[in-house]
Amino acid sequence: MTNVGNTCYLNSALQALFHVPAFVHWLCSDNSHRSNCAGVNGSVKDVCIICAMNKTFKASRKNRDTSIKPLLIYKELQFISEDLEPGQQEDAHEFMCYLLGSMKESYLTSYKDCMLDSYSMETTPLNQIFGGYIRTEVTCSQCGSVSTTFQYCQDFILDIHDTSTLDGALAAYFSEECLDGDDAYWCEQCHRKVSATKKFSLEKPPHVLCIQIKRFDIMGEKIDKHISFSLRLDLTRFLCPRSAHHGPAPLKYRLVSMVIHDGPSIHCGHYTAVAQTSMGRYYKFDDSLVQAISSSVVLGSDAYIMMYEREPAGPSVPQKSAASTTATCAVNGQKTSSSPQAPVSHKNVSVVNHRQGCGSVSPIYTCASSPSSAKGELTSSDSMAAQHCSWDKPSLGEVSPPFRQSSSKCKRPFAHKSCCPDSDVTANDMKLLEDDSKLLKSHTGNATDVESGFSDFYWFAYIIV
C-alpha cells in the first residue's frame, strides 16, 4: 500500500486485518449488509466503512506487482473518528480500534429500527470474530461469598514492565489480586469493607485474539525492550473452570499477523506489518515495499500489535457441541453464561471494566478447516480466501440474538433444539423462537438465513420479565 502522507499506521493496520482469515471471509461474504447498504454502488463519499474496506481489500488482491492507495479509508478518517487527522501520524492500535468500531456502527445501521439493547449490540459479526468475555470473581475473605462479573473484551492490553515474555505478560494479566487496605472490597453480605481476592479467567475466548503490547509510557515515550513470543499460543490455563466442556482440547492460537513500531516515541516513528500466507511464508509489509522474511526474523521483531487466530479443535471434540455450551449471551439487557448445568443467578452478576481496557503481495489464507457454506456472491479471489478460512460459523452476515422485547413469564434458559438436543425446550419456547425468526425476516428478507443464524451461532437466552 502506498503511503499517501504519514499513513504507515493506516497501511500496517489494514495489512494486519487483511491477513485475518475470519475477518476477510466475513468482509467478502456478508450479503446481508451489502443488500441493505445504500452506498455499495455509490461514489467515494457515499461508501460506508464496511464497503470501503471490502473494496480496498479486493483492490489489494488484483495485481501482485502494483501497490494501491487506500484512499477509500484515508478520505473517511474524520468519519471514522474526529480524533484522526489526515496527514498526521497516528497510533496504529488506536486507529484499528476506531476502524472496527466504525464498521460495527455501519453494520448496526441496518438494524436501527430493532431497538437493540447494549448487550445485543455486542453480537455483530465483528464482535463474534474479535470479541470475548472475561469473568471476574471476587471472593470475600470473611463470609466466602463470591461476586461474579463479566466484561466484554476485544483486545488484551498487556503491561511489560515486569516481564520479558508474552507468556509472562499474559500470566500477569490474569493473575489473582488481593483487595485490602485502601482497596478493600465492600461485601454486600457482610455490609462492610473486607479483604478479598479477585480472580480473572476467560469465560468466552475470542476467535481472533488481538494483543497490544504497552510499548509507550504515560508521556508517550517508547518502552524499547524485546518481548519474546512464539508463533503459537496456548491459553488453556486461563479458561474459566466452568469451561470444562473444552475437555482435553486445548485453547490454542496461531499468529497470523502483527504490527511493528520503529521509533523513539508514539509521536514519531514508522509502522510496518508482518503476516503469514497459506504457504507458511512470512512477509513484511513496509508501505509499498513487500519482502519475504524468515520465521526467525519474525520472532526477533519487537511486536506492538499481535493478531492470533484460534486453531480448530481436534476431531474428537465436536465443534457444535462445544460451541453450544460456550456462548455468553445477552438479551434484553441481561447477560448470562449458556452452560446448561444450571441457570446463572443475576443477583451478583454485572458487567465492569477489566484492568483498563481492556500490497504487492496477494494474501492467501490457510487453516485446517473450511466453512460449510459462504453467503453472498464471491469473486474467484474472494472464494480462495473463504475456502481456507478457519471460521466455522458461516452465517456471519446475520445478527442472531432475539430482538423481541418479551413479556413472557419464562425465567429459565432455553435453546434452539438443534443447538442442545438434551435441553428441555417446550412448545412455547419454540413458538418464541419462530416469532423471532419472523421479526428477523422482516429485516433480512431471508427466513432460511435467519433460521441458520440461530443454529450456527448457538445463542442461548434468558427471557426477562
Coordinates of C-alpha atoms in Angstrom, one line a residue:
M1 CA 0.0 0.0 0.0
T2 CA 1.3 3.4 -0.9
N3 CA 2.0 5.9 1.8
V4 CA -0.2 8.9 0.9
G5 CA 1.1 11.1 3.7
N6 CA 2.1 9.8 7.2
T7 CA -0.2 6.8 6.6
C8 CA 2.2 4.0 7.6
Y9 CA 0.0 3.4 10.7
L10 CA -3.1 3.0 8.5
N11 CA -1.3 0.8 5.9
S12 CA 0.1 -1.5 8.6
A13 CA -3.3 -1.8 10.5
L14 CA -5.1 -2.7 7.2
Q15 CA -2.5 -5.3 6.2
A16 CA -2.8 -6.9 9.7
L17 CA -6.6 -7.1 9.3
F18 CA -6.5 -8.2 5.7
H19 CA -4.5 -11.3 6.8
V20 CA -7.0 -12.4 9.4
P21 CA -9.0 -15.2 7.6
A22 CA -12.2 -14.9 9.6
F23 CA -12.3 -11.1 9.1
V24 CA -11.7 -11.4 5.3
H25 CA -14.3 -14.2 5.0
W26 CA -17.0 -12.1 6.6
L27 CA -15.9 -8.9 4.7
C28 CA -16.3 -10.7 1.3
S29 CA -19.3 -12.8 2.0
D30 CA -21.6 -10.5 4.0
N31 CA -24.6 -10.4 1.6
S32 CA -26.9 -9.2 4.4
H33 CA -25.0 -5.9 4.7
R34 CA -24.4 -5.4 1.0
S35 CA -28.1 -5.9 0.2
N36 CA -29.1 -3.2 2.7
C37 CA -26.3 -0.7 2.2
A38 CA -27.2 2.2 0.0
G39 CA -23.6 3.1 -0.6
V40 CA -22.5 -0.2 -2.2
N41 CA -22.5 1.3 -5.7
G42 CA -22.2 4.9 -4.7
S43 CA -19.4 7.4 -5.1
V44 CA -16.4 7.5 -2.7
K45 CA -18.2 9.9 -0.3
D46 CA -21.2 7.7 -0.1
V47 CA -19.4 4.4 0.6
C48 CA -19.8 3.2 4.1
I49 CA -16.7 1.9 6.1
I50 CA -17.6 -1.7 5.6
C51 CA -18.0 -1.3 1.9
A52 CA -14.8 0.8 1.7
M53 CA -12.9 -2.0 3.5
N54 CA -14.3 -4.5 1.1
K55 CA -13.3 -2.5 -2.0
T56 CA -9.8 -1.8 -0.5
F57 CA -9.2 -5.5 0.2
K58 CA -10.3 -6.5 -3.3
A59 CA -8.1 -3.8 -4.9
S60 CA -5.1 -5.1 -2.9
R61 CA -5.6 -8.5 -4.5
K62 CA -6.0 -7.6 -8.1
N63 CA -2.3 -7.2 -9.0
R64 CA 0.7 -8.7 -7.3
D65 CA 3.1 -6.2 -8.8
T66 CA 1.2 -3.0 -8.1
S67 CA 0.6 -1.2 -4.7
I68 CA -2.6 0.6 -4.1
K69 CA -3.6 3.8 -2.4
P70 CA -6.1 3.2 0.4
L71 CA -7.9 6.4 -0.3
L72 CA -11.4 5.0 0.4
I73 CA -10.3 4.6 4.1
Y74 CA -8.0 7.7 4.2
K75 CA -10.7 10.0 3.0
E76 CA -13.0 8.8 5.7
L77 CA -10.7 9.3 8.7
Q78 CA -12.8 12.1 10.1
F79 CA -15.9 9.9 9.8
I80 CA -14.1 7.0 11.5
S81 CA -13.2 9.3 14.4
E82 CA -12.9 13.0 14.9
D83 CA -9.6 12.4 16.7
L84 CA -8.0 11.2 13.4
E85 CA -6.4 13.9 11.3
P86 CA -5.4 13.4 7.7
G87 CA -1.7 13.9 7.2
Q88 CA -0.9 13.4 10.8
Q89 CA 1.0 10.5 12.4
E90 CA -1.5 8.4 14.5
D91 CA -1.3 5.3 16.7
A92 CA -1.9 2.1 14.8
H93 CA -3.8 0.4 17.6
E94 CA -5.9 3.4 18.2
F95 CA -6.8 3.6 14.5
M96 CA -7.6 -0.1 14.4
C97 CA -10.0 0.3 17.4
Y98 CA -11.7 3.3 15.8
L99 CA -11.9 1.5 12.4
L100 CA -13.5 -1.7 13.9
G101 CA -15.9 0.5 16.0
S102 CA -16.9 2.4 12.9
M103 CA -17.5 -0.8 11.0
K104 CA -19.8 -2.0 13.8
E105 CA -21.8 1.2 13.7
S106 CA -22.2 0.8 10.0
Y107 CA -23.4 -2.7 10.4
L108 CA -25.9 -1.9 13.1
T109 CA -27.4 0.9 11.0
S110 CA -29.3 -1.8 9.1
Y111 CA -30.9 -2.7 12.4
K112 CA -31.7 0.8 13.7
D113 CA -35.4 0.0 13.9
C114 CA -34.9 -3.0 16.1
M115 CA -34.3 -1.2 19.3
L116 CA -31.3 -3.3 20.2
D117 CA -30.1 -3.1 23.8
S118 CA -26.4 -2.5 24.5
Y119 CA -25.7 -6.2 25.1
S120 CA -27.3 -7.3 21.8
M121 CA -25.1 -4.7 20.1
E122 CA -22.1 -6.7 21.2
T123 CA -23.1 -9.6 18.9
T124 CA -22.3 -8.2 15.5
P125 CA -20.1 -10.4 13.2
L126 CA -17.1 -8.2 14.2
N127 CA -17.9 -8.9 17.9
Q128 CA -18.2 -12.6 17.0
I129 CA -14.8 -12.6 15.4
F130 CA -12.8 -10.4 17.8
G131 CA -14.8 -10.3 21.0
G132 CA -14.8 -12.5 24.1
Y133 CA -15.8 -12.3 27.7
I134 CA -13.6 -12.1 30.8
R135 CA -15.0 -13.5 34.1
T136 CA -14.1 -11.7 37.3
E137 CA -14.8 -13.4 40.6
V138 CA -14.3 -11.5 43.9
T139 CA -14.3 -13.8 47.0
C140 CA -14.9 -12.3 50.4
S141 CA -12.3 -13.5 53.0
Q142 CA -14.9 -13.3 55.8
C143 CA -18.1 -14.9 54.6
G144 CA -16.8 -16.6 51.4
S145 CA -19.5 -15.1 49.2
V146 CA -18.5 -14.7 45.5
S147 CA -19.5 -11.8 43.3
T148 CA -19.2 -12.6 39.6
T149 CA -18.9 -10.0 36.9
F150 CA -18.4 -10.3 33.1
Q151 CA -16.7 -7.8 30.8
Y152 CA -16.7 -7.8 27.0
C153 CA -13.2 -7.7 25.7
Q154 CA -12.0 -7.0 22.2
D155 CA -8.3 -6.8 22.8
F156 CA -5.8 -7.6 25.5
I157 CA -3.5 -4.7 26.5
L158 CA -0.5 -6.2 28.2
D159 CA 1.9 -4.5 30.6
I160 CA 5.6 -5.4 30.0
H161 CA 7.3 -3.6 32.8
D162 CA 8.0 -6.7 34.9
T163 CA 8.4 -9.3 32.2
S164 CA 10.3 -10.0 29.0
T165 CA 8.0 -12.7 27.6
L166 CA 4.4 -12.7 26.1
D167 CA 3.5 -15.7 28.4
G168 CA 4.7 -13.7 31.4
A169 CA 2.6 -10.7 30.4
L170 CA -0.5 -12.9 29.9
A171 CA 0.1 -14.5 33.3
A172 CA 0.3 -11.1 34.9
Y173 CA -2.9 -10.0 33.2
F174 CA -4.8 -13.0 34.6
S175 CA -3.1 -13.1 37.9
E176 CA -5.0 -13.1 41.2
E177 CA -5.2 -9.8 43.1
C178 CA -5.6 -9.2 46.8
L179 CA -8.0 -6.4 47.8
D180 CA -7.3 -4.9 51.2
G181 CA -6.4 -1.6 52.9
D182 CA -7.5 1.3 50.7
D183 CA -8.6 -1.1 48.1
A184 CA -10.7 -3.2 50.5
Y185 CA -13.8 -4.8 49.0
W186 CA -17.3 -3.8 50.1
C187 CA -19.1 -7.1 50.7
E188 CA -22.9 -6.9 50.5
Q189 CA -23.3 -9.9 52.7
C190 CA -21.1 -8.6 55.5
H191 CA -22.2 -5.0 54.9
R192 CA -18.7 -3.6 55.4
K193 CA -15.4 -3.4 53.7
V194 CA -13.3 -6.5 54.0
S195 CA -10.2 -8.1 52.4
A196 CA -10.9 -10.2 49.3
T197 CA -9.3 -11.9 46.4
K198 CA -10.1 -11.1 42.8
K199 CA -9.6 -13.8 40.1
F200 CA -9.8 -13.4 36.3
S201 CA -10.4 -16.0 33.7
L202 CA -11.7 -16.4 30.1
E203 CA -15.4 -17.0 30.1
K204 CA -15.7 -17.0 26.3
P205 CA -12.4 -16.9 24.4
P206 CA -12.3 -14.7 21.2
H207 CA -11.9 -16.4 17.9
V208 CA -9.3 -13.8 16.9
L209 CA -7.1 -12.7 19.8
C210 CA -5.8 -9.1 19.4
I211 CA -3.0 -8.3 21.7
Q212 CA -1.5 -4.8 22.2
I213 CA 1.9 -4.6 23.9
K214 CA 2.1 -1.5 26.0
R215 CA 5.2 0.0 24.5
F216 CA 4.5 3.6 25.4
D217 CA 4.5 5.2 28.8
I218 CA 2.1 7.9 30.0
M219 CA 4.3 10.5 28.3
G220 CA 4.3 8.7 25.0
E221 CA 8.0 7.6 25.3
K222 CA 8.9 4.2 23.9
I223 CA 9.5 1.2 26.1
D224 CA 12.1 -0.3 23.9
K225 CA 12.6 -3.9 25.1
H226 CA 12.3 -7.2 23.3
I227 CA 9.4 -9.3 24.3
S228 CA 9.9 -12.9 23.3
F229 CA 6.9 -14.8 21.9
S230 CA 6.0 -17.9 19.9
L231 CA 4.1 -18.4 16.7
R232 CA 1.5 -20.5 18.6
L233 CA -0.1 -19.5 21.9
D234 CA -1.8 -21.8 24.4
L235 CA -4.4 -20.1 26.7
T236 CA -5.9 -23.3 28.1
R237 CA -4.7 -22.4 31.6
F238 CA -6.6 -19.2 31.6
L239 CA -10.0 -20.7 30.8
C240 CA -12.8 -20.3 33.3
P241 CA -13.2 -23.6 35.4
R242 CA -16.8 -23.6 34.2
S243 CA -15.5 -24.1 30.7
A244 CA -14.9 -27.8 31.3
H245 CA -16.8 -28.5 28.0
H246 CA -13.4 -28.0 26.3
G247 CA -12.3 -31.2 27.8
P248 CA -8.8 -32.3 26.6
A249 CA -9.0 -29.9 23.6
P250 CA -6.5 -27.1 24.3
L251 CA -7.3 -23.4 23.6
K252 CA -4.6 -22.7 21.1
Y253 CA -4.0 -19.8 18.7
R254 CA -1.6 -19.2 15.8
L255 CA 0.0 -15.9 14.9
V256 CA -1.5 -14.6 11.6
S257 CA -0.3 -11.0 11.6
M258 CA 1.2 -8.3 13.6
V259 CA 2.2 -4.6 13.6
I260 CA 5.6 -3.3 14.5
H261 CA 6.6 0.2 15.6
D262 CA 10.1 1.5 15.0
G263 CA 11.0 4.8 16.6
P264 CA 11.6 6.7 20.0
S265 CA 8.0 7.6 20.9
I266 CA 4.4 7.4 20.0
H267 CA 4.6 10.8 18.3
C268 CA 7.3 9.8 15.7
G269 CA 8.5 6.6 14.1
H270 CA 7.4 4.2 11.5
Y271 CA 4.9 1.3 11.4
T272 CA 5.2 -1.9 9.4
A273 CA 3.2 -5.1 9.3
V274 CA 4.1 -8.8 9.2
A275 CA 1.8 -11.6 8.0
Q276 CA 1.8 -15.2 7.0
T277 CA 0.4 -16.7 3.8
S278 CA -1.1 -20.1 3.1
M279 CA 2.3 -21.5 2.1
G280 CA 3.6 -20.8 5.5
R281 CA 5.8 -17.9 4.4
Y282 CA 6.1 -14.7 6.2
Y283 CA 6.1 -11.3 4.5
K284 CA 7.0 -7.8 5.8
F285 CA 4.7 -5.0 4.6
D286 CA 6.6 -1.7 4.6
D287 CA 4.1 0.6 2.9
S288 CA 4.5 -0.3 -0.8
L289 CA 7.6 -2.4 -0.2
V290 CA 6.9 -6.1 0.4
Q291 CA 9.5 -8.7 1.1
A292 CA 9.7 -12.3 2.3
I293 CA 11.2 -12.9 5.7
S294 CA 12.1 -15.9 7.8
S295 CA 10.3 -17.1 10.9
S296 CA 13.5 -16.2 12.9
V297 CA 13.2 -12.6 11.8
V298 CA 9.5 -12.6 12.8
L299 CA 10.4 -14.0 16.3
G300 CA 13.1 -11.4 16.7
S301 CA 10.7 -8.5 15.9
D302 CA 9.5 -6.1 18.6
A303 CA 5.8 -6.6 18.1
Y304 CA 3.3 -3.8 19.0
I305 CA 0.0 -5.4 17.9
M306 CA -0.4 -9.2 17.5
M307 CA -3.2 -11.0 15.9
Y308 CA -3.6 -14.6 16.9
E309 CA -6.4 -16.8 15.3
R310 CA -7.9 -19.7 17.2
E311 CA -6.9 -23.1 15.9
P312 CA -9.8 -25.5 15.3
A313 CA -10.4 -28.2 18.0
G314 CA -9.3 -31.7 17.4
P315 CA -11.6 -34.1 15.5
S316 CA -12.5 -35.9 18.8
V317 CA -14.3 -32.8 20.1
P318 CA -17.5 -31.9 18.1
Q319 CA -17.4 -28.2 17.2
K320 CA -21.1 -27.6 17.6
S321 CA -21.4 -29.4 20.9
A322 CA -18.6 -27.2 22.3
A323 CA -20.0 -24.0 20.8
S324 CA -23.4 -24.8 22.1
T325 CA -22.2 -24.6 25.7
T326 CA -19.6 -21.8 25.5
A327 CA -21.5 -18.8 24.4
T328 CA -22.1 -16.0 26.8
C329 CA -25.2 -14.2 25.5
A330 CA -27.1 -11.0 26.3
V331 CA -30.7 -10.5 25.6
N332 CA -33.0 -7.6 26.6
G333 CA -30.3 -6.1 28.8
Q334 CA -29.3 -9.2 30.7
K335 CA -26.2 -11.3 30.4
T336 CA -25.7 -15.0 31.2
S337 CA -23.5 -17.9 30.7
S338 CA -25.0 -20.5 28.4
S339 CA -23.7 -23.5 30.4
P340 CA -26.7 -25.9 30.6
Q341 CA -25.9 -27.3 34.0
A342 CA -27.7 -24.5 36.0
P343 CA -29.0 -21.0 35.4
V344 CA -26.7 -18.2 36.4
S345 CA -28.1 -16.0 39.2
H346 CA -28.2 -12.4 38.2
K347 CA -28.1 -11.2 41.8
N348 CA -24.4 -10.7 41.9
V349 CA -23.7 -10.6 38.2
S350 CA -22.8 -7.4 36.3
V351 CA -20.5 -6.0 33.7
V352 CA -17.5 -4.0 34.6
N353 CA -14.2 -2.8 33.0
H354 CA -11.2 -5.1 33.4
R355 CA -7.7 -3.7 34.0
Q356 CA -8.1 -0.5 31.9
G357 CA -9.2 -1.8 28.7
C358 CA -9.3 -3.6 28.0
G359 CA 0.3 -4.5 -1.2
S360 CA 2.2 -6.0 -3.9
V361 CA 1.8 -9.5 -2.5
S362 CA -1.7 -11.0 -2.7
P363 CA -2.6 -12.7 0.6
I364 CA -3.8 -16.3 0.5
Y365 CA -5.3 -17.8 3.7
T366 CA -4.9 -21.2 5.2
C367 CA -6.3 -23.1 8.1
A368 CA -7.2 -26.7 9.0
S369 CA -11.0 -26.4 8.4
S370 CA -13.2 -24.6 6.0
P371 CA -16.7 -23.2 6.3
S372 CA -19.6 -25.3 5.3
S373 CA -21.1 -22.5 3.2
A374 CA -20.4 -18.9 2.4
K375 CA -23.2 -16.4 1.9
G376 CA -23.1 -13.7 -0.8
E377 CA -21.6 -13.8 -4.3
L378 CA -17.8 -14.2 -4.1
T379 CA -15.3 -13.5 -6.8
S380 CA -12.7 -16.2 -7.6
S381 CA -10.2 -14.4 -5.4
D382 CA -12.7 -14.0 -2.6
S383 CA -13.6 -17.7 -2.8
M384 CA -9.9 -18.5 -2.3
A385 CA -9.9 -16.5 1.0
A386 CA -13.2 -18.0 2.1
Q387 CA -12.2 -21.6 1.2
H388 CA -9.2 -21.6 3.6
C389 CA -10.8 -19.6 6.4
S390 CA -11.0 -21.3 9.8
W391 CA -14.2 -19.6 10.8
D392 CA -16.6 -22.5 11.4
K393 CA -19.9 -20.5 11.6
P394 CA -20.8 -19.5 8.1
S395 CA -23.8 -17.2 8.9
L396 CA -21.6 -14.2 9.8
G397 CA -23.8 -11.8 8.0
E398 CA -26.7 -12.1 10.4
V399 CA -27.4 -10.7 13.8
S400 CA -28.7 -13.8 15.6
P401 CA -30.0 -12.8 19.1
P402 CA -33.7 -12.2 19.5
F403 CA -34.7 -8.6 19.2
R404 CA -38.1 -9.1 20.9
Q405 CA -39.0 -7.1 23.9
S406 CA -40.7 -10.0 25.5
S407 CA -43.5 -10.1 28.1
S408 CA -43.1 -13.8 28.6
K409 CA -43.2 -15.1 32.1
C410 CA -40.5 -17.7 31.3
K411 CA -37.5 -17.2 33.6
R412 CA -35.3 -20.1 32.7
P413 CA -32.8 -20.5 29.9
F414 CA -33.9 -22.1 26.6
A415 CA -32.1 -23.1 23.4
H416 CA -32.8 -24.0 19.9
K417 CA -33.4 -27.7 19.7
S418 CA -30.7 -28.2 17.1
C419 CA -28.2 -26.5 19.4
C420 CA -28.8 -28.5 22.5
P421 CA -30.8 -31.7 21.9
D422 CA -30.9 -32.6 25.5
S423 CA -32.3 -29.3 26.7
D424 CA -35.8 -29.1 28.0
V425 CA -37.4 -27.0 25.2
T426 CA -41.1 -26.6 25.4
A427 CA -43.5 -25.9 22.5
N428 CA -43.9 -22.4 23.9
D429 CA -40.2 -21.8 23.7
M430 CA -40.1 -22.9 20.1
K431 CA -43.0 -20.6 19.3
L432 CA -41.0 -17.7 20.7
L433 CA -38.1 -18.6 18.5
E434 CA -40.4 -18.8 15.5
D435 CA -41.6 -15.3 16.4
D436 CA -38.0 -14.1 16.5
S437 CA -37.4 -15.6 13.0
K438 CA -40.5 -13.8 11.6
L439 CA -39.3 -10.5 13.1
L440 CA -35.8 -11.0 11.8
K441 CA -37.1 -12.0 8.3
S442 CA -38.7 -8.5 8.0
H443 CA -35.2 -7.0 8.3
T444 CA -33.1 -9.6 6.4
G445 CA -35.6 -10.8 3.8
N446 CA -34.5 -14.4 4.1
A447 CA -36.1 -16.8 6.6
T448 CA -33.6 -19.6 5.8
D449 CA -30.7 -17.3 6.7
V450 CA -32.4 -16.4 10.0
E451 CA -33.1 -19.9 11.0
S452 CA -29.5 -20.9 10.3
G453 CA -28.4 -17.9 12.3
F454 CA -29.8 -19.5 15.4
S455 CA -28.3 -22.9 14.8
D456 CA -24.9 -21.6 13.6
F457 CA -24.3 -19.1 16.5
Y458 CA -25.8 -21.3 19.3
W459 CA -27.1 -18.4 21.2
F460 CA -28.9 -19.1 24.5
A461 CA -31.2 -16.6 26.1
Y462 CA -32.9 -15.6 29.3
I463 CA -36.3 -14.1 28.9
I464 CA -36.6 -11.4 31.4
V465 CA -39.9 -10.1 32.7

